[in-house]
């Protein structure tokens, strides 16, 4: 049965069309003003919206509402209240007020606050974000909200994101006015996040403690075939996966999430989904929602969706590409080069501002994607290196170089694509080719930040990007503000010339996976922050505190508390991994070895007693298992002791502890894994303690 997709699309969203239909005209206008100009919302407007929202939600099967927010856990949080309101006489009505819409008071004591809020000050507030539409999911009306403490500090990812968008809006609009585009009143950033993930069979998933507790396999020998044939990339979808994807698309469409592209990725069992881009705030909410819906739909199909950055050792991990640009309320994409980019002064200024931003705040960009999971990817020759650099592509590079050298740039005819087959349509080549190894690449009319791990909330990277670009624009404004309107083009060229000389060190168009680049980057003085513990401390560097406080994105207290949360979170993740590994060794691996030893010795003895045969191979195998057992047993004891020490150290000095977890605990886990995986390779099938990589990756 064909479904009516346009009708389905957004059917569970309290969107603009519904608002126009349901709200009194003046209320609708007032709300639109709030959404478009970020003005304050009056309570009578809120009351009226609440009534319409509730009626619509109830029509769509909702009995409850929830303030939906994004605490520092990186996941979303919700607390459900029903609309049920007793009116005496055993009767109820379904009620929802403006006050309930606008403000919530979840008991917030158990969310990470990095010392911002002692547990006795449990009060936290959620505040409605009217710029991201409410929706109905699983019988509940979801209201996107920001989350802050009693004293007004942000405890979430949305608040600073909105502040950063505001900062960029302010600086970008100011700049555009200076450049003569006075019709522009608002600039917003846009984001389209491409999301990678793995699907594995749910029953197999449930048999692996490591997947359940840590999201990644801590043990597991490589299957005979990995991704070397590259036959999975863009390959035909298997029926079960295809059914999942269809279902997923529909669920996302109902929620107004414009899921667009889907395909198989490089690794077996790995896939990707990309939506059409949206305003950053909405895109961030949608990406969080997408990750949740993916898991739910997978479950319905007997699958488990893995969002961890590195679920399988030796197999490509998963990332998320943050496509980013800026656009005006007049519909102009500020990173669109147009036909003659060399003459497009606003393009040049905004392009240069991004380059400057990324160079000046490369450390923050790196930090925004730092996590225990992503440490397995960055720099591992499958994802961009941990060094932040920019890829511009041939044409833009030529333009920038021409300006730097005071040469005239010849706008060559754009190159026609010659496929050699006349039946194929002609099309023009993009101004840039692709460079898969670049962490931050210009891709035609947007930048693609490629260092994000698959599980990260895209809020963090966009907070940094928006704020850093706002700062670059504000500095450029100072340099340009006294220029004569007639000389603006020349002033911009001079500005670009100065800026490029200073920032070209961050531009790199070559292969980012090579060792030569690592050396070259060091010569250029670029950061190479290899691990999360190494990267995080830069968050509280003076220049970074100055950046965020200047633009009102974070207060210094918020920055310091966030830093603490990030470091603590890193320690906790490795701690759980270490404990999970210990449990798997104790309960699964060591007993399997014992059983095999038992079988081997019985066989050896039986052969000897029954036929006088000395089983040479049996003895060798037994010796190997016995040795492996002892070695694992010994290392396990050490890991257990060291994990206890690490926990104590976390209490004392979380910063030191993060290095201890990285240098000592992770290294010990790797050492044990090597032996355990060798054992797994040799165990008879009936003694395998958990589903293997082969089971997980090839039979979904
Ligand atoms: P490709 O990665 O092949 O270049 P697309 O050009 O279709 O693919 O874009 C990939 C992602 O980038 C999509 O999510 C798309 O919506 C998003 N995107 C396209 N234009 C912009 C833009 N101006 N701002 C933010 N994201 C964008
Ligand atoms: Mg892409």
PDB file of N, CA and C in Angstrom, residues 288-370:
ATOM      1  N   UNK A 288      19.767  14.361  17.842  1.00  0.00           N
ATOM      2  CA  UNK A 288      19.577  13.614  19.101  1.00  0.00           C
ATOM      3  C   UNK A 288      18.390  12.658  18.950  1.00  0.00           C
ATOM      4  N   UNK A 289      17.337  13.188  18.356  1.00  0.00           N
ATOM      5  CA  UNK A 289      16.124  12.402  18.166  1.00  0.00           C
ATOM      6  C   UNK A 289      16.374  11.245  17.194  1.00  0.00           C
ATOM      7  N   UNK A 290      17.128  11.535  16.138  1.00  0.00           N
ATOM      8  CA  UNK A 290      17.445  10.500  15.152  1.00  0.00           C
ATOM      9  C   UNK A 290      18.158   9.319  15.822  1.00  0.00           C
ATOM     10  N   UNK A 291      19.109   9.631  16.678  1.00  0.00           N
ATOM     11  CA  UNK A 291      19.855   8.552  17.339  1.00  0.00           C
ATOM     12  C   UNK A 291      18.929   7.701  18.208  1.00  0.00           C
ATOM     13  N   UNK A 292      17.995   8.367  18.886  1.00  0.00           N
ATOM     14  CA  UNK A 292      17.043   7.616  19.713  1.00  0.00           C
ATOM     15  C   UNK A 292      16.123   6.747  18.865  1.00  0.00           C
ATOM     16  N   UNK A 293      15.603   7.360  17.801  1.00  0.00           N
ATOM     17  CA  UNK A 293      14.660   6.625  16.951  1.00  0.00           C
ATOM     18  C   UNK A 293      15.358   5.441  16.268  1.00  0.00           C
ATOM     19  N   UNK A 294      16.614   5.632  15.885  1.00  0.00           N
ATOM     20  CA  UNK A 294      17.387   4.541  15.276  1.00  0.00           C
ATOM     21  C   UNK A 294      17.410   3.325  16.184  1.00  0.00           C
ATOM     22  N   UNK A 295      17.662   3.577  17.459  1.00  0.00           N
ATOM     23  CA  UNK A 295      17.757   2.471  18.412  1.00  0.00           C
ATOM     24  C   UNK A 295      16.405   1.782  18.570  1.00  0.00           C
ATOM     25  N   UNK A 296      15.375   2.591  18.619  1.00  0.00           N
ATOM     26  CA  UNK A 296      14.036   2.048  18.833  1.00  0.00           C
ATOM     27  C   UNK A 296      13.578   1.224  17.625  1.00  0.00           C
ATOM     28  N   UNK A 297      13.775   1.757  16.440  1.00  0.00           N
ATOM     29  CA  UNK A 297      13.339   1.050  15.236  1.00  0.00           C
ATOM     30  C   UNK A 297      14.168  -0.234  15.054  1.00  0.00           C
ATOM     31  N   UNK A 298      15.459  -0.147  15.344  1.00  0.00           N
ATOM     32  CA  UNK A 298      16.313  -1.341  15.244  1.00  0.00           C
ATOM     33  C   UNK A 298      15.752  -2.439  16.138  1.00  0.00           C
ATOM     34  N   UNK A 299      15.406  -2.076  17.336  1.00  0.00           N
ATOM     35  CA  UNK A 299      14.880  -3.035  18.299  1.00  0.00           C
ATOM     36  C   UNK A 299      13.639  -3.744  17.740  1.00  0.00           C
ATOM     37  N   UNK A 300      12.778  -2.975  17.099  1.00  0.00           N
ATOM     38  CA  UNK A 300      11.563  -3.545  16.501  1.00  0.00           C
ATOM     39  C   UNK A 300      11.890  -4.556  15.410  1.00  0.00           C
ATOM     40  N   UNK A 301      13.049  -4.378  14.786  1.00  0.00           N
ATOM     41  CA  UNK A 301      13.430  -5.276  13.697  1.00  0.00           C
ATOM     42  C   UNK A 301      14.372  -6.379  14.175  1.00  0.00           C
ATOM     43  N   UNK A 302      14.440  -6.574  15.483  1.00  0.00           N
ATOM     44  CA  UNK A 302      15.324  -7.620  16.015  1.00  0.00           C
ATOM     45  C   UNK A 302      16.793  -7.290  15.846  1.00  0.00           C
ATOM     46  N   UNK A 303      17.076  -5.988  15.777  1.00  0.00           N
ATOM     47  CA  UNK A 303      18.459  -5.554  15.593  1.00  0.00           C
ATOM     48  C   UNK A 303      18.868  -4.648  16.748  1.00  0.00           C
ATOM     49  N   UNK A 304      20.165  -4.474  16.927  1.00  0.00           N
ATOM     50  CA  UNK A 304      20.641  -3.458  17.860  1.00  0.00           C
ATOM     51  C   UNK A 304      21.446  -2.460  17.053  1.00  0.00           C
ATOM     52  N   UNK A 305      21.189  -1.174  17.300  1.00  0.00           N
ATOM     53  CA  UNK A 305      21.908  -0.124  16.589  1.00  0.00           C
ATOM     54  C   UNK A 305      23.070   0.345  17.461  1.00  0.00           C
ATOM     55  N   UNK A 306      24.293   0.221  16.939  1.00  0.00           N
ATOM     56  CA  UNK A 306      25.463   0.636  17.710  1.00  0.00           C
ATOM     57  C   UNK A 306      25.914   2.007  17.249  1.00  0.00           C
ATOM     58  N   UNK A 307      25.941   2.941  18.191  1.00  0.00           N
ATOM     59  CA  UNK A 307      26.352   4.300  17.838  1.00  0.00           C
ATOM     60  C   UNK A 307      27.750   4.626  18.343  1.00  0.00           C
ATOM     61  N   UNK A 308      28.373   3.673  19.017  1.00  0.00           N
ATOM     62  CA  UNK A 308      29.725   3.901  19.535  1.00  0.00           C
ATOM     63  C   UNK A 308      30.693   4.201  18.385  1.00  0.00           C
ATOM     64  N   UNK A 309      31.733   4.991  18.701  1.00  0.00           N
ATOM     65  CA  UNK A 309      32.684   5.385  17.675  1.00  0.00           C
ATOM     66  C   UNK A 309      33.542   4.222  17.189  1.00  0.00           C
ATOM     67  N   UNK A 310      33.709   3.229  18.025  1.00  0.00           N
ATOM     68  CA  UNK A 310      34.583   2.120  17.610  1.00  0.00           C
ATOM     69  C   UNK A 310      34.059   0.818  18.193  1.00  0.00           C
ATOM     70  N   UNK A 311      32.985   0.293  17.644  1.00  0.00           N
ATOM     71  CA  UNK A 311      32.420  -0.929  18.223  1.00  0.00           C
ATOM     72  C   UNK A 311      33.333  -2.142  18.029  1.00  0.00           C
ATOM     73  N   UNK A 312      34.123  -2.160  16.940  1.00  0.00           N
ATOM     74  CA  UNK A 312      34.933  -3.333  16.625  1.00  0.00           C
ATOM     75  C   UNK A 312      36.368  -2.930  16.346  1.00  0.00           C
ATOM     76  N   UNK A 313      37.283  -3.535  17.081  1.00  0.00           N
ATOM     77  CA  UNK A 313      38.696  -3.265  16.844  1.00  0.00           C
ATOM     78  C   UNK A 313      39.079  -3.812  15.464  1.00  0.00           C
ATOM     79  N   UNK A 314      39.886  -3.088  14.735  1.00  0.00           N
ATOM     80  CA  UNK A 314      40.346  -3.584  13.444  1.00  0.00           C
ATOM     81  C   UNK A 314      39.362  -3.357  12.312  1.00  0.00           C
ATOM     82  N   UNK A 315      38.206  -2.810  12.618  1.00  0.00           N
ATOM     83  CA  UNK A 315      37.180  -2.522  11.613  1.00  0.00           C
ATOM     84  C   UNK A 315      36.896  -1.021  11.726  1.00  0.00           C
ATOM     85  N   UNK A 316      36.641  -0.361  10.602  1.00  0.00           N
ATOM     86  CA  UNK A 316      36.373   1.082  10.656  1.00  0.00           C
ATOM     87  C   UNK A 316      35.343   1.463  11.718  1.00  0.00           C
ATOM     88  N   UNK A 317      35.586   2.558  12.370  1.00  0.00           N
ATOM     89  CA  UNK A 317      34.635   3.054  13.354  1.00  0.00           C
ATOM     90  C   UNK A 317      33.617   3.976  12.707  1.00  0.00           C
ATOM     91  N   UNK A 318      32.772   4.571  13.533  1.00  0.00           N
ATOM     92  CA  UNK A 318      31.702   5.431  13.001  1.00  0.00           C
ATOM     93  C   UNK A 318      31.915   6.887  13.392  1.00  0.00           C
ATOM     94  N   UNK A 319      31.646   7.747  12.451  1.00  0.00           N
ATOM     95  CA  UNK A 319      31.767   9.175  12.717  1.00  0.00           C
ATOM     96  C   UNK A 319      30.487   9.897  12.376  1.00  0.00           C
ATOM     97  N   UNK A 320      30.599  11.207  12.421  1.00  0.00           N
ATOM     98  CA  UNK A 320      29.454  12.033  12.076  1.00  0.00           C
ATOM     99  C   UNK A 320      30.031  13.262  11.392  1.00  0.00           C
ATOM    100  N   UNK A 321      29.580  13.562  10.192  1.00  0.00           N
ATOM    101  CA  UNK A 321      30.099  14.735   9.493  1.00  0.00           C
ATOM    102  C   UNK A 321      29.169  15.908   9.724  1.00  0.00           C
ATOM    103  N   UNK A 322      29.738  16.975  10.250  1.00  0.00           N
ATOM    104  CA  UNK A 322      28.952  18.157  10.561  1.00  0.00           C
ATOM    105  C   UNK A 322      29.083  19.158   9.410  1.00  0.00           C
ATOM    106  N   UNK A 323      28.130  19.117   8.486  1.00  0.00           N
ATOM    107  CA  UNK A 323      28.117  20.083   7.382  1.00  0.00           C
ATOM    108  C   UNK A 323      27.578  21.391   7.926  1.00  0.00           C
ATOM    109  N   UNK A 324      28.298  22.463   7.680  1.00  0.00           N
ATOM    110  CA  UNK A 324      27.999  23.720   8.364  1.00  0.00           C
ATOM    111  C   UNK A 324      28.100  24.909   7.417  1.00  0.00           C
ATOM    112  N   UNK A 325      27.145  25.796   7.515  1.00  0.00           N
ATOM    113  CA  UNK A 325      27.243  27.052   6.768  1.00  0.00           C
ATOM    114  C   UNK A 325      26.474  28.144   7.507  1.00  0.00           C
ATOM    115  N   UNK A 326      26.437  29.332   6.901  1.00  0.00           N
ATOM    116  CA  UNK A 326      25.693  30.448   7.491  1.00  0.00           C
ATOM    117  C   UNK A 326      24.743  30.960   6.434  1.00  0.00           C
ATOM    118  N   UNK A 327      23.511  31.250   6.821  1.00  0.00           N
ATOM    119  CA  UNK A 327      22.619  31.823   5.814  1.00  0.00           C
ATOM    120  C   UNK A 327      21.801  32.967   6.390  1.00  0.00           C
ATOM    121  N   UNK A 328      21.437  33.890   5.492  1.00  0.00           N
ATOM    122  CA  UNK A 328      20.744  35.105   5.923  1.00  0.00           C
ATOM    123  C   UNK A 328      19.234  34.905   5.840  1.00  0.00           C
ATOM    124  N   UNK A 329      18.515  35.764   6.516  1.00  0.00           N
ATOM    125  CA  UNK A 329      17.047  35.721   6.434  1.00  0.00           C
ATOM    126  C   UNK A 329      16.553  36.062   5.027  1.00  0.00           C
ATOM    127  N   UNK A 330      17.467  36.598   4.194  1.00  0.00           N
ATOM    128  CA  UNK A 330      17.074  36.887   2.816  1.00  0.00           C
ATOM    129  C   UNK A 330      17.372  35.697   1.900  1.00  0.00           C
ATOM    130  N   UNK A 331      17.823  34.603   2.499  1.00  0.00           N
ATOM    131  CA  UNK A 331      18.002  33.372   1.723  1.00  0.00           C
ATOM    132  C   UNK A 331      19.360  33.218   1.063  1.00  0.00           C
ATOM    133  N   UNK A 332      20.329  33.970   1.565  1.00  0.00           N
ATOM    134  CA  UNK A 332      21.659  33.909   0.964  1.00  0.00           C
ATOM    135  C   UNK A 332      22.562  32.984   1.788  1.00  0.00           C
ATOM    136  N   UNK A 333      23.195  32.011   1.120  1.00  0.00           N
ATOM    137  CA  UNK A 333      24.192  31.177   1.794  1.00  0.00           C
ATOM    138  C   UNK A 333      25.532  31.914   1.738  1.00  0.00           C
ATOM    139  N   UNK A 334      26.053  32.309   2.880  1.00  0.00           N
ATOM    140  CA  UNK A 334      27.245  33.167   2.906  1.00  0.00           C
ATOM    141  C   UNK A 334      28.508  32.450   2.459  1.00  0.00           C
ATOM    142  N   UNK A 335      28.455  31.122   2.371  1.00  0.00           N
ATOM    143  CA  UNK A 335      29.626  30.389   1.888  1.00  0.00           C
ATOM    144  C   UNK A 335      29.445  29.915   0.446  1.00  0.00           C
ATOM    145  N   UNK A 336      28.467  30.490  -0.234  1.00  0.00           N
ATOM    146  CA  UNK A 336      28.265  30.181  -1.659  1.00  0.00           C
ATOM    147  C   UNK A 336      29.205  31.064  -2.474  1.00  0.00           C
ATOM    148  N   UNK A 337      30.180  30.452  -3.170  1.00  0.00           N
ATOM    149  CA  UNK A 337      31.180  31.263  -3.879  1.00  0.00           C
ATOM    150  C   UNK A 337      30.587  32.028  -5.053  1.00  0.00           C
ATOM    151  N   UNK A 338      29.493  31.523  -5.624  1.00  0.00           N
ATOM    152  CA  UNK A 338      28.923  32.181  -6.795  1.00  0.00           C
ATOM    153  C   UNK A 338      29.792  31.942  -8.016  1.00  0.00           C
ATOM    154  N   UNK A 339      29.466  32.633  -9.103  1.00  0.00           N
ATOM    155  CA  UNK A 339      30.199  32.387 -10.352  1.00  0.00           C
ATOM    156  C   UNK A 339      31.598  32.977 -10.310  1.00  0.00           C
ATOM    157  N   UNK A 340      31.752  34.086  -9.607  1.00  0.00           N
ATOM    158  CA  UNK A 340      33.066  34.729  -9.572  1.00  0.00           C
ATOM    159  C   UNK A 340      33.487  34.987  -8.127  1.00  0.00           C
ATOM    160  N   UNK A 341      33.908  33.937  -7.456  1.00  0.00           N
ATOM    161  CA  UNK A 341      34.239  34.055  -6.034  1.00  0.00           C
ATOM    162  C   UNK A 341      35.272  35.138  -5.735  1.00  0.00           C
ATOM    163  N   UNK A 342      36.199  35.374  -6.685  1.00  0.00           N
ATOM    164  CA  UNK A 342      37.254  36.350  -6.415  1.00  0.00           C
ATOM    165  C   UNK A 342      36.691  37.757  -6.247  1.00  0.00           C
ATOM    166  N   UNK A 343      35.518  37.995  -6.837  1.00  0.00           N
ATOM    167  CA  UNK A 343      34.907  39.324  -6.735  1.00  0.00           C
ATOM    168  C   UNK A 343      33.817  39.399  -5.674  1.00  0.00           C
ATOM    169  N   UNK A 344      33.527  38.260  -5.087  1.00  0.00           N
ATOM    170  CA  UNK A 344      32.420  38.176  -4.149  1.00  0.00           C
ATOM    171  C   UNK A 344      32.942  38.537  -2.753  1.00  0.00           C
ATOM    172  N   UNK A 345      32.868  39.825  -2.392  1.00  0.00           N
ATOM    173  CA  UNK A 345      33.579  40.236  -1.178  1.00  0.00           C
ATOM    174  C   UNK A 345      32.978  39.635   0.091  1.00  0.00           C
ATOM    175  N   UNK A 346      31.662  39.484   0.133  1.00  0.00           N
ATOM    176  CA  UNK A 346      31.140  38.913   1.379  1.00  0.00           C
ATOM    177  C   UNK A 346      31.557  37.449   1.488  1.00  0.00           C
ATOM    178  N   UNK A 347      31.580  36.742   0.355  1.00  0.00           N
ATOM    179  CA  UNK A 347      32.071  35.364   0.400  1.00  0.00           C
ATOM    180  C   UNK A 347      33.507  35.324   0.917  1.00  0.00           C
ATOM    181  N   UNK A 348      34.357  36.205   0.392  1.00  0.00           N
ATOM    182  CA  UNK A 348      35.764  36.196   0.804  1.00  0.00           C
ATOM    183  C   UNK A 348      35.914  36.472   2.299  1.00  0.00           C
ATOM    184  N   UNK A 349      35.141  37.440   2.779  1.00  0.00           N
ATOM    185  CA  UNK A 349      35.247  37.781   4.202  1.00  0.00           C
ATOM    186  C   UNK A 349      34.789  36.609   5.075  1.00  0.00           C
ATOM    187  N   UNK A 350      33.668  36.013   4.716  1.00  0.00           N
ATOM    188  CA  UNK A 350      33.146  34.935   5.555  1.00  0.00           C
ATOM    189  C   UNK A 350      34.000  33.672   5.441  1.00  0.00           C
ATOM    190  N   UNK A 351      34.492  33.408   4.252  1.00  0.00           N
ATOM    191  CA  UNK A 351      35.394  32.266   4.087  1.00  0.00           C
ATOM    192  C   UNK A 351      36.635  32.454   4.953  1.00  0.00           C
ATOM    193  N   UNK A 352      37.204  33.665   4.852  1.00  0.00           N
ATOM    194  CA  UNK A 352      38.426  33.957   5.598  1.00  0.00           C
ATOM    195  C   UNK A 352      38.163  33.920   7.106  1.00  0.00           C
ATOM    196  N   UNK A 353      36.970  34.333   7.495  1.00  0.00           N
ATOM    197  CA  UNK A 353      36.632  34.307   8.920  1.00  0.00           C
ATOM    198  C   UNK A 353      36.617  32.866   9.439  1.00  0.00           C
ATOM    199  N   UNK A 354      36.111  31.959   8.628  1.00  0.00           N
ATOM    200  CA  UNK A 354      36.092  30.555   9.059  1.00  0.00           C
ATOM    201  C   UNK A 354      37.522  30.027   9.165  1.00  0.00           C
ATOM    202  N   UNK A 355      38.344  30.361   8.176  1.00  0.00           N
ATOM    203  CA  UNK A 355      39.734  29.892   8.214  1.00  0.00           C
ATOM    204  C   UNK A 355      40.438  30.414   9.467  1.00  0.00           C
ATOM    205  N   UNK A 356      40.241  31.692   9.732  1.00  0.00           N
ATOM    206  CA  UNK A 356      40.863  32.296  10.918  1.00  0.00           C
ATOM    207  C   UNK A 356      40.340  31.635  12.196  1.00  0.00           C
ATOM    208  N   UNK A 357      39.041  31.423  12.235  1.00  0.00           N
ATOM    209  CA  UNK A 357      38.421  30.831  13.428  1.00  0.00           C
ATOM    210  C   UNK A 357      39.008  29.455  13.718  1.00  0.00           C
ATOM    211  N   UNK A 358      39.110  28.663  12.674  1.00  0.00           N
ATOM    212  CA  UNK A 358      39.594  27.297  12.853  1.00  0.00           C
ATOM    213  C   UNK A 358      41.071  27.305  13.256  1.00  0.00           C
ATOM    214  N   UNK A 359      41.827  28.238  12.698  1.00  0.00           N
ATOM    215  CA  UNK A 359      43.242  28.310  13.065  1.00  0.00           C
ATOM    216  C   UNK A 359      43.410  28.805  14.506  1.00  0.00           C
ATOM    217  N   UNK A 360      42.706  29.872  14.847  1.00  0.00           N
ATOM    218  CA  UNK A 360      42.858  30.440  16.193  1.00  0.00           C
ATOM    219  C   UNK A 360      42.340  29.497  17.281  1.00  0.00           C
ATOM    220  N   UNK A 361      41.334  28.724  16.954  1.00  0.00           N
ATOM    221  CA  UNK A 361      40.715  27.883  17.983  1.00  0.00           C
ATOM    222  C   UNK A 361      40.727  26.400  17.615  1.00  0.00           C
ATOM    223  N   UNK A 362      41.805  25.988  16.961  1.00  0.00           N
ATOM    224  CA  UNK A 362      41.947  24.577  16.579  1.00  0.00           C
ATOM    225  C   UNK A 362      41.881  23.673  17.812  1.00  0.00           C
ATOM    226  N   UNK A 363      42.413  24.174  18.921  1.00  0.00           N
ATOM    227  CA  UNK A 363      42.385  23.357  20.151  1.00  0.00           C
ATOM    228  C   UNK A 363      40.945  23.133  20.622  1.00  0.00           C
ATOM    229  N   UNK A 364      40.125  24.175  20.521  1.00  0.00           N
ATOM    230  CA  UNK A 364      38.722  24.013  20.937  1.00  0.00           C
ATOM    231  C   UNK A 364      37.956  23.088  19.987  1.00  0.00           C
ATOM    232  N   UNK A 365      38.287  23.196  18.717  1.00  0.00           N
ATOM    233  CA  UNK A 365      37.641  22.312  17.740  1.00  0.00           C
ATOM    234  C   UNK A 365      37.965  20.856  18.098  1.00  0.00           C
ATOM    235  N   UNK A 366      39.225  20.619  18.410  1.00  0.00           N
ATOM    236  CA  UNK A 366      39.667  19.272  18.777  1.00  0.00           C
ATOM    237  C   UNK A 366      38.953  18.791  20.042  1.00  0.00           C
ATOM    238  N   UNK A 367      38.862  19.703  21.029  1.00  0.00           N
ATOM    239  CA  UNK A 367      38.216  19.347  22.290  1.00  0.00           C
ATOM    240  C   UNK A 367      36.744  19.026  22.071  1.00  0.00           C
ATOM    241  N   UNK A 368      36.115  19.742  21.154  1.00  0.00           N
ATOM    242  CA  UNK A 368      34.679  19.550  20.951  1.00  0.00           C
ATOM    243  C   UNK A 368      34.343  18.163  20.414  1.00  0.00           C
ATOM    244  N   UNK A 369      35.355  17.458  19.928  1.00  0.00           N
ATOM    245  CA  UNK A 369      35.089  16.101  19.434  1.00  0.00           C
ATOM    246  C   UNK A 369      35.829  15.047  20.257  1.00  0.00           C
ATOM    247  N   UNK A 370      36.412  15.485  21.387  1.00  0.00           N
ATOM    248  CA  UNK A 370      37.222  14.563  22.196  1.00  0.00           C
ATOM    249  C   UNK A 370      36.330  13.674  23.054  1.00  0.00           C
TER     250      UNK A 370
END
